[in-house]
Amino acid sequence: MAAVHLTDSNRHPPATSPGWWRNRIFYRVDTRAFNDSDADGIGDLEGVRHRLGYLELIGIEAVWLTGVIASPVGRAGQGRDVDPLVGTVEALETLVAEAHEAGIGIVLDLAVDGSVPTDPRGVEELGATLRYWTTHGIDGFRVASTPGITGPVDENTHAILRLARQCLGESRIVPIGGLVQHWHTASGPLVELDLGVDDRFSTTPFEALRIRQVIDTVLNDSGNVGSTPVWTLSNWDHPRPTTRFGGGATGLARARAMALVQFALPGVAGVDNGTELGLPESERPDRTSSHPVRGMIPWEGSEPPFGFSSAPAGWWPTPPSWASSTVETQLEDPDSTLSLHRNAMELRRSYELATLAPIRWYGAPRGCLAFRHDRGKLTCALNTSSTSVPAPPGEIVLCSSPLDTGDRLPPNTAVWLV
């Protein structure tokens, strides 16, 4: 189980109120695989800073950096160190300052030793560590209990989250990542969480009935504990949607369609780096593990590693076929997956779709779904069947793929209408 403890400090532009994260679009950066600034083959904080302009351009409003803090909170001084592979505290401060100038909040992973709640010195260390990073400008933390960071929630997890709240006064705790499996645990409801990512949305198959059931469950369960849902289509434990939905052209079409469903739902939207490009998973060279392999972000050029690094080697395999999926290529193509994400995120803000408001389900053909966001007055329709169906009435705002003749919604396609 993991959580983010978001601070309320008004020292930084993104954190001007207790709920600064509400209605934002979060973007998870795998620091080591994002951008390499020093030609050692490993992504780093300076590399992320160099790409802030890209994140601002596509509409990202908060960044969750993973793989930055080197040690878990537990013993004296631990949890207050930047992994030297990705940079220094000074590099992090510079990144945070420039992100704030762009109105982007910064959240860090913070692992906490499970013994902290039972050790007075551990409690002091947790408080000291949280305060240390907030003085360096960090807006929030993904707080995870170790060992078993992704394990089931127990009383120990609840205790750590409560302690984190106490250490930062009236600050709030938010989980980011596909880690909430049940909002009501054996130790009680997850009332410590303000935002929750239900793991089931990251694993739901491309079937209209199953998708609708998960959406209803997430909205109901999160609402019952006073939380706000975070909608994300993948995380570090599950393949990117293009791969998960079948791969190839079909997988990409379904991933694009599901992006429109995701961004039409009330709550916070979460984007895993590379999903906005429609990237599939890379191939693992030894094929000994089923864990997803993200590969490096392809930025530009026609040959691997596509601008990620000037080092001759040192990264996960980057397929040559990604030449057509680079950021450079997709920014120039109005029909690209990146352009679709940019348009959807901008319209999400324009129509206030992030606002927590009821959604209203409509009747739809078999294998399809349609719902309307009451606040935004926008309807989203999805076709997961194998045949074209009539599109709902209304003015088309955005399509994941072109409609068929006669305004029919093709298979593997979603549409927004007003």
Coordinates of C-alpha atoms in Angstrom, one line a residue:
M1 CA 0.0 0.0 0.0
A2 CA 1.3 3.4 -0.8
A3 CA 0.2 7.0 -0.2
V4 CA 1.2 10.5 -0.9
H5 CA 1.3 13.0 1.9
L6 CA 0.7 16.4 0.2
T7 CA 1.8 19.4 2.1
D8 CA -0.2 22.6 2.5
S9 CA 2.6 25.1 2.6
N10 CA 1.9 28.3 0.8
R11 CA 5.6 28.8 0.1
H12 CA 5.2 27.2 -3.3
P13 CA 2.8 28.2 -6.1
P14 CA 1.3 24.7 -6.6
A15 CA 0.5 24.2 -2.9
T16 CA -1.5 27.3 -2.2
S17 CA -4.3 25.5 -0.4
P18 CA -5.0 22.2 1.5
G19 CA -6.5 20.7 -1.7
W20 CA -4.0 21.9 -4.2
W21 CA -3.9 18.5 -5.9
R22 CA -7.6 18.4 -6.7
N23 CA -8.6 18.6 -10.3
R24 CA -5.0 18.2 -11.4
I25 CA -3.4 15.8 -13.9
F26 CA -0.6 13.9 -12.3
Y27 CA 2.3 12.4 -14.3
R28 CA 4.5 9.6 -13.0
V29 CA 8.1 10.0 -14.0
D30 CA 10.3 6.9 -13.8
T31 CA 13.4 9.1 -13.2
R32 CA 16.0 6.6 -14.4
A33 CA 14.1 5.9 -17.7
F34 CA 13.0 9.5 -18.5
N35 CA 16.0 11.6 -19.7
D36 CA 19.7 11.3 -19.2
S37 CA 21.6 14.6 -18.9
D38 CA 25.2 13.3 -18.2
A39 CA 25.7 10.5 -20.7
D40 CA 25.9 7.7 -18.3
G41 CA 22.9 5.8 -19.7
I42 CA 20.7 6.5 -16.6
G43 CA 18.0 9.1 -16.4
D44 CA 18.5 11.7 -13.8
L45 CA 16.9 14.8 -12.1
E46 CA 18.7 17.2 -14.4
G47 CA 17.3 15.3 -17.3
V48 CA 13.8 15.7 -15.9
R49 CA 14.4 19.4 -15.5
H50 CA 15.4 19.7 -19.1
R51 CA 12.0 18.2 -20.1
L52 CA 9.8 20.3 -17.9
G53 CA 8.8 22.4 -21.0
Y54 CA 7.4 19.2 -22.5
L55 CA 5.3 18.4 -19.4
E56 CA 4.0 22.0 -19.2
L57 CA 3.2 22.0 -23.0
I58 CA 1.1 18.8 -22.9
G59 CA -0.8 20.0 -19.8
I60 CA 0.7 18.2 -16.8
E61 CA 0.0 19.9 -13.5
A62 CA 1.8 17.7 -11.0
V63 CA 4.7 15.3 -11.3
W64 CA 5.3 12.2 -9.1
L65 CA 9.0 11.4 -9.2
T66 CA 10.0 7.8 -8.5
G67 CA 13.4 6.4 -7.6
V68 CA 14.8 9.6 -6.1
I69 CA 15.2 9.1 -2.3
A70 CA 17.9 6.5 -1.6
S71 CA 16.9 5.0 1.8
P72 CA 13.8 4.3 3.8
V73 CA 12.9 6.3 6.9
G74 CA 13.8 4.4 10.1
R75 CA 17.2 5.1 11.5
A76 CA 18.8 8.5 12.1
G77 CA 19.3 10.4 8.9
Q78 CA 17.8 7.8 6.6
G79 CA 15.2 9.0 4.1
R80 CA 17.0 12.3 3.6
D81 CA 19.3 11.3 0.8
V82 CA 19.0 11.5 -3.0
D83 CA 20.2 8.5 -4.9
P84 CA 23.5 9.5 -6.4
L85 CA 22.6 7.7 -9.6
V86 CA 20.0 10.3 -10.3
G87 CA 21.5 13.5 -8.8
T88 CA 21.9 15.6 -5.7
V89 CA 19.7 17.5 -3.3
E90 CA 20.8 20.7 -5.1
A91 CA 19.7 19.3 -8.5
L92 CA 16.3 18.4 -6.9
E93 CA 15.9 21.9 -5.5
T94 CA 16.6 23.4 -8.9
L95 CA 14.1 21.1 -10.6
V96 CA 11.4 21.9 -8.0
A97 CA 11.9 25.6 -8.3
E98 CA 11.5 25.5 -12.1
A99 CA 8.5 23.2 -11.8
H100 CA 6.8 25.6 -9.4
E101 CA 7.5 28.5 -11.8
A102 CA 5.5 26.5 -14.4
G103 CA 2.7 25.8 -11.8
I104 CA 3.7 22.1 -11.5
G105 CA 3.6 20.4 -8.1
I106 CA 6.3 17.8 -7.2
V107 CA 5.7 14.6 -5.2
L108 CA 8.3 12.1 -4.1
D109 CA 8.3 8.5 -3.1
L110 CA 9.1 8.0 0.6
A111 CA 9.6 4.5 2.0
V112 CA 9.0 4.1 5.7
D113 CA 10.2 1.2 7.8
G114 CA 7.3 -0.7 9.3
S115 CA 8.8 -0.4 12.8
V116 CA 8.4 3.4 12.9
P117 CA 5.0 3.4 14.6
T118 CA 6.3 1.4 17.6
D119 CA 9.6 3.3 18.0
P120 CA 9.5 6.8 19.5
R121 CA 12.7 7.6 17.7
G122 CA 11.2 6.3 14.5
V123 CA 8.3 8.7 14.9
E124 CA 10.8 11.6 15.4
E125 CA 12.7 10.5 12.3
L126 CA 9.5 10.4 10.2
G127 CA 8.6 13.9 11.3
A128 CA 12.2 15.2 10.7
T129 CA 12.3 13.7 7.3
L130 CA 9.0 15.1 6.1
R131 CA 10.0 18.5 7.3
Y132 CA 13.4 18.2 5.7
W133 CA 11.9 17.6 2.2
T134 CA 9.2 20.3 2.6
T135 CA 11.9 22.9 3.3
H136 CA 13.5 21.8 0.0
G137 CA 10.2 22.7 -1.7
I138 CA 8.6 19.2 -2.1
D139 CA 4.8 19.4 -2.3
G140 CA 4.0 15.9 -1.3
F141 CA 5.1 12.3 -0.6
R142 CA 4.0 8.9 -1.7
V143 CA 4.4 7.2 1.7
A144 CA 4.9 3.5 1.5
S145 CA 5.4 1.0 4.3
T146 CA 8.4 -1.4 4.1
P147 CA 8.8 -4.3 3.7
G148 CA 5.8 -5.1 1.5
I149 CA 5.4 -1.7 -0.2
T150 CA 2.8 -3.1 -2.5
G151 CA 1.4 -5.6 -0.1
P152 CA -2.0 -5.6 1.6
V153 CA -3.0 -2.8 3.9
D154 CA -2.8 -3.7 7.6
E155 CA -3.0 -1.8 10.9
N156 CA 0.7 -0.9 10.6
T157 CA 0.0 0.9 7.3
H158 CA -2.9 2.8 8.8
A159 CA -0.6 3.8 11.8
I160 CA 2.1 5.1 9.5
L161 CA -0.3 7.1 7.5
R162 CA -1.8 8.6 10.6
L163 CA 1.6 9.5 11.9
A164 CA 2.5 11.2 8.6
R165 CA -0.6 13.3 8.9
Q166 CA 0.3 14.3 12.5
C167 CA 3.8 15.2 11.5
L168 CA 2.6 17.8 9.0
G169 CA -0.4 19.1 10.9
E170 CA -3.4 19.7 8.7
S171 CA -1.6 18.4 5.6
R172 CA -3.3 15.7 3.5
I173 CA -2.4 12.2 2.4
V174 CA -2.9 10.9 -1.1
P175 CA -2.1 7.5 -2.7
I176 CA -0.8 7.5 -6.2
G177 CA -0.4 4.3 -8.2
G178 CA -2.5 1.2 -8.7
L179 CA -2.4 0.2 -5.1
V180 CA -5.8 0.4 -3.6
Q181 CA -7.5 -3.0 -3.9
H182 CA -10.1 -2.6 -1.2
W183 CA -11.2 0.7 0.4
H184 CA -12.4 -1.1 3.5
T185 CA -9.7 -3.2 5.1
A186 CA -9.6 -5.6 8.0
S187 CA -8.2 -2.6 10.0
G188 CA -11.0 -0.3 9.0
P189 CA -11.8 2.0 6.1
L190 CA -9.0 3.9 4.4
V191 CA -10.1 7.2 5.9
E192 CA -6.5 8.4 5.9
L193 CA -6.5 8.7 2.1
D194 CA -7.8 11.7 0.2
L195 CA -7.1 10.3 -3.2
G196 CA -7.1 6.6 -4.1
V197 CA -6.1 4.7 -7.2
D198 CA -8.2 1.5 -7.4
D199 CA -6.0 -1.2 -8.9
R200 CA -8.9 -2.7 -10.7
F201 CA -9.1 0.2 -13.2
S202 CA -5.5 -0.5 -14.2
T203 CA -6.4 -4.2 -14.9
T204 CA -9.9 -4.2 -16.3
P205 CA -10.2 -5.9 -19.7
F206 CA -11.5 -4.0 -22.7
E207 CA -15.2 -5.0 -22.0
A208 CA -17.9 -2.4 -21.6
L209 CA -19.8 -4.2 -18.8
R210 CA -16.6 -4.8 -16.8
I211 CA -15.4 -1.2 -17.3
R212 CA -18.8 0.2 -16.1
Q213 CA -18.8 -2.1 -13.0
V214 CA -15.3 -0.9 -12.0
I215 CA -16.2 2.7 -12.5
D216 CA -19.3 2.4 -10.3
T217 CA -17.3 0.5 -7.7
V218 CA -14.5 3.0 -7.5
L219 CA -16.9 6.0 -7.3
N220 CA -19.0 4.4 -4.7
D221 CA -16.2 3.1 -2.5
S222 CA -14.1 6.2 -2.6
G223 CA -17.1 8.4 -1.9
N224 CA -18.0 6.3 1.1
V225 CA -14.7 6.9 2.7
G226 CA -14.6 10.6 1.7
S227 CA -11.8 10.1 -0.9
T228 CA -11.3 11.2 -4.5
P229 CA -10.5 8.6 -7.1
V230 CA -7.4 8.8 -9.3
W231 CA -7.9 7.2 -12.7
T232 CA -4.9 5.7 -14.4
L233 CA -4.6 3.1 -17.1
S234 CA -1.3 1.6 -16.0
N235 CA 1.4 1.6 -13.4
W236 CA 4.8 0.0 -12.7
D237 CA 3.1 -3.3 -11.9
H238 CA 0.9 -3.6 -14.9
P239 CA 1.6 -3.2 -18.7
R240 CA 0.9 -0.1 -20.6
P241 CA -2.6 -0.1 -22.1
T242 CA -1.4 -0.6 -25.7
T243 CA 0.2 -3.9 -24.6
R244 CA -2.5 -4.8 -22.1
F245 CA -5.3 -4.4 -24.7
G246 CA -3.8 -6.7 -27.3
G247 CA -0.8 -4.9 -28.8
G248 CA -0.4 -3.6 -32.3
A249 CA -2.9 -1.4 -34.0
T250 CA -5.8 -3.0 -32.1
G251 CA -4.1 -2.4 -28.7
L252 CA -3.3 1.2 -29.6
A253 CA -6.8 1.9 -30.8
R254 CA -8.2 0.5 -27.5
A255 CA -5.7 2.5 -25.5
R256 CA -6.7 5.7 -27.2
A257 CA -10.4 5.0 -26.6
M258 CA -9.8 4.2 -22.9
A259 CA -7.9 7.5 -22.5
L260 CA -11.1 9.3 -23.4
V261 CA -13.0 7.3 -20.8
Q262 CA -10.3 8.0 -18.2
F263 CA -10.3 11.8 -18.8
A264 CA -14.1 12.0 -18.8
L265 CA -14.4 10.7 -15.3
P266 CA -14.7 12.9 -12.2
G267 CA -11.6 12.9 -9.9
V268 CA -7.9 13.1 -10.6
A269 CA -6.3 11.8 -13.7
G270 CA -3.0 9.9 -13.5
V271 CA -0.7 9.4 -16.6
D272 CA 2.2 6.9 -16.4
N273 CA 5.1 8.3 -18.5
G274 CA 5.0 7.0 -22.0
T275 CA 1.3 6.2 -22.0
E276 CA 0.6 9.5 -23.6
L277 CA 2.7 8.3 -26.6
G278 CA 0.8 5.1 -26.9
L279 CA 4.0 3.1 -26.2
P280 CA 3.9 -0.7 -25.7
E281 CA 6.1 -2.5 -23.3
S282 CA 9.7 -3.1 -24.3
E283 CA 11.1 -6.6 -24.7
R284 CA 13.1 -7.8 -21.7
P285 CA 16.5 -9.2 -23.0
D286 CA 16.6 -12.2 -20.6
R287 CA 12.8 -12.9 -20.7
T288 CA 13.1 -14.2 -17.1
S289 CA 10.5 -12.0 -15.6
S290 CA 6.9 -11.1 -16.3
H291 CA 7.3 -7.6 -14.7
P292 CA 6.6 -4.8 -17.2
V293 CA 9.6 -3.3 -19.0
R294 CA 9.0 0.4 -19.6
G295 CA 11.9 1.2 -21.9
M296 CA 13.3 4.8 -22.2
I297 CA 11.1 7.7 -23.4
P298 CA 11.8 8.2 -27.1
W299 CA 12.3 12.0 -27.5
E300 CA 13.6 12.6 -31.0
G301 CA 15.6 11.3 -34.0
S302 CA 15.3 8.1 -36.0
E303 CA 17.6 5.7 -34.1
P304 CA 17.6 4.3 -30.6
P305 CA 17.8 5.6 -27.9
F306 CA 16.0 8.5 -29.6
G307 CA 17.5 11.4 -27.6
F308 CA 17.2 9.7 -24.2
S309 CA 21.0 9.7 -23.8
S310 CA 24.2 10.3 -25.7
A311 CA 25.7 7.3 -24.0
P312 CA 26.5 4.4 -26.4
A313 CA 24.7 1.9 -24.1
G314 CA 23.2 1.4 -20.6
W315 CA 19.4 1.5 -21.1
W316 CA 16.7 -1.0 -21.5
P317 CA 16.1 -2.1 -25.1
T318 CA 14.4 0.6 -27.1
P319 CA 12.8 -0.9 -30.2
P320 CA 13.8 0.8 -33.6
S321 CA 10.0 0.8 -34.4
W322 CA 9.6 3.6 -31.8
A323 CA 11.0 6.0 -34.4
S324 CA 7.4 6.7 -35.4
S325 CA 6.3 7.3 -31.8
T326 CA 8.9 9.9 -30.6
V327 CA 7.7 13.0 -28.9
E328 CA 9.2 15.1 -31.8
T329 CA 7.2 13.2 -34.4
Q330 CA 3.9 13.1 -32.5
L331 CA 3.9 16.8 -31.5
E332 CA 3.8 17.6 -35.3
D333 CA 1.0 15.2 -36.0
P334 CA -2.5 16.4 -35.0
D335 CA -3.9 12.8 -35.2
S336 CA -1.2 11.3 -33.0
T337 CA -1.8 9.7 -29.6
L338 CA 0.1 12.5 -27.9
S339 CA -2.1 15.1 -29.6
L340 CA -5.2 13.1 -28.5
H341 CA -4.0 13.2 -24.9
R342 CA -3.2 17.0 -25.1
N343 CA -6.6 17.7 -26.5
A344 CA -8.4 15.5 -24.0
M345 CA -6.5 17.1 -21.1
E346 CA -7.3 20.6 -22.2
L347 CA -11.0 19.8 -22.8
R348 CA -11.1 18.1 -19.4
R349 CA -10.2 21.4 -17.9
S350 CA -12.5 23.4 -20.1
Y351 CA -15.5 21.3 -19.3
E352 CA -14.5 20.9 -15.6
L353 CA -14.7 17.1 -15.8
A354 CA -12.3 16.6 -12.9
T355 CA -14.9 18.2 -10.6
L356 CA -16.5 15.6 -8.3
A357 CA -20.0 15.3 -9.7
P358 CA -22.4 12.4 -10.5
I359 CA -22.2 10.6 -13.8
R360 CA -25.4 9.4 -15.4
W361 CA -25.4 6.2 -17.4
Y362 CA -27.4 5.9 -20.6
G363 CA -28.7 2.9 -22.4
A364 CA -26.2 1.6 -25.0
P365 CA -25.9 -1.2 -27.5
R366 CA -24.5 -4.5 -26.4
G367 CA -20.7 -4.2 -25.9
C368 CA -20.9 -0.4 -25.5
L369 CA -21.3 2.1 -22.7
A370 CA -22.3 5.8 -22.5
F371 CA -22.3 8.2 -19.5
R372 CA -22.7 11.9 -18.9
H373 CA -20.8 14.1 -16.5
D374 CA -23.4 16.2 -14.8
R375 CA -21.1 19.2 -14.1
G376 CA -19.4 19.2 -17.5
K377 CA -22.6 18.4 -19.5
L378 CA -20.4 16.1 -21.7
T379 CA -21.2 12.6 -22.8
C380 CA -18.6 9.9 -23.3
A381 CA -19.5 6.8 -25.4
L382 CA -17.3 3.7 -25.9
N383 CA -17.6 0.8 -28.3
T384 CA -15.9 -2.4 -27.2
S385 CA -17.9 -4.6 -29.5
S386 CA -16.8 -6.0 -32.9
T387 CA -19.4 -4.0 -35.0
S388 CA -20.1 -0.3 -35.6
V389 CA -23.0 1.2 -33.7
P390 CA -24.9 4.5 -34.0
A391 CA -23.1 7.3 -32.1
P392 CA -25.2 9.1 -29.4
P393 CA -26.9 12.3 -30.4
G394 CA -25.0 15.6 -29.8
E395 CA -22.1 17.7 -31.2
I396 CA -18.9 15.7 -31.4
V397 CA -16.1 17.3 -29.4
L398 CA -13.4 14.6 -29.7
C399 CA -13.0 11.1 -31.1
S400 CA -10.3 8.5 -30.5
S401 CA -10.7 7.4 -34.1
P402 CA -12.7 8.7 -37.0
L403 CA -16.4 7.7 -37.1
D404 CA -17.7 5.5 -39.8
T405 CA -20.1 6.7 -42.5
G406 CA -23.4 7.8 -41.1
D407 CA -21.9 8.9 -37.8
R408 CA -21.5 5.3 -36.6
L409 CA -19.0 4.6 -33.8
P410 CA -16.5 1.9 -35.0
P411 CA -15.2 -0.9 -32.7
N412 CA -12.4 0.1 -30.3
T413 CA -13.4 3.7 -30.4
A414 CA -14.6 6.4 -27.9
V415 CA -16.2 9.7 -28.6
W416 CA -17.1 12.9 -26.5
L417 CA -20.3 14.8 -27.3
V418 CA -22.1 17.8 -25.9

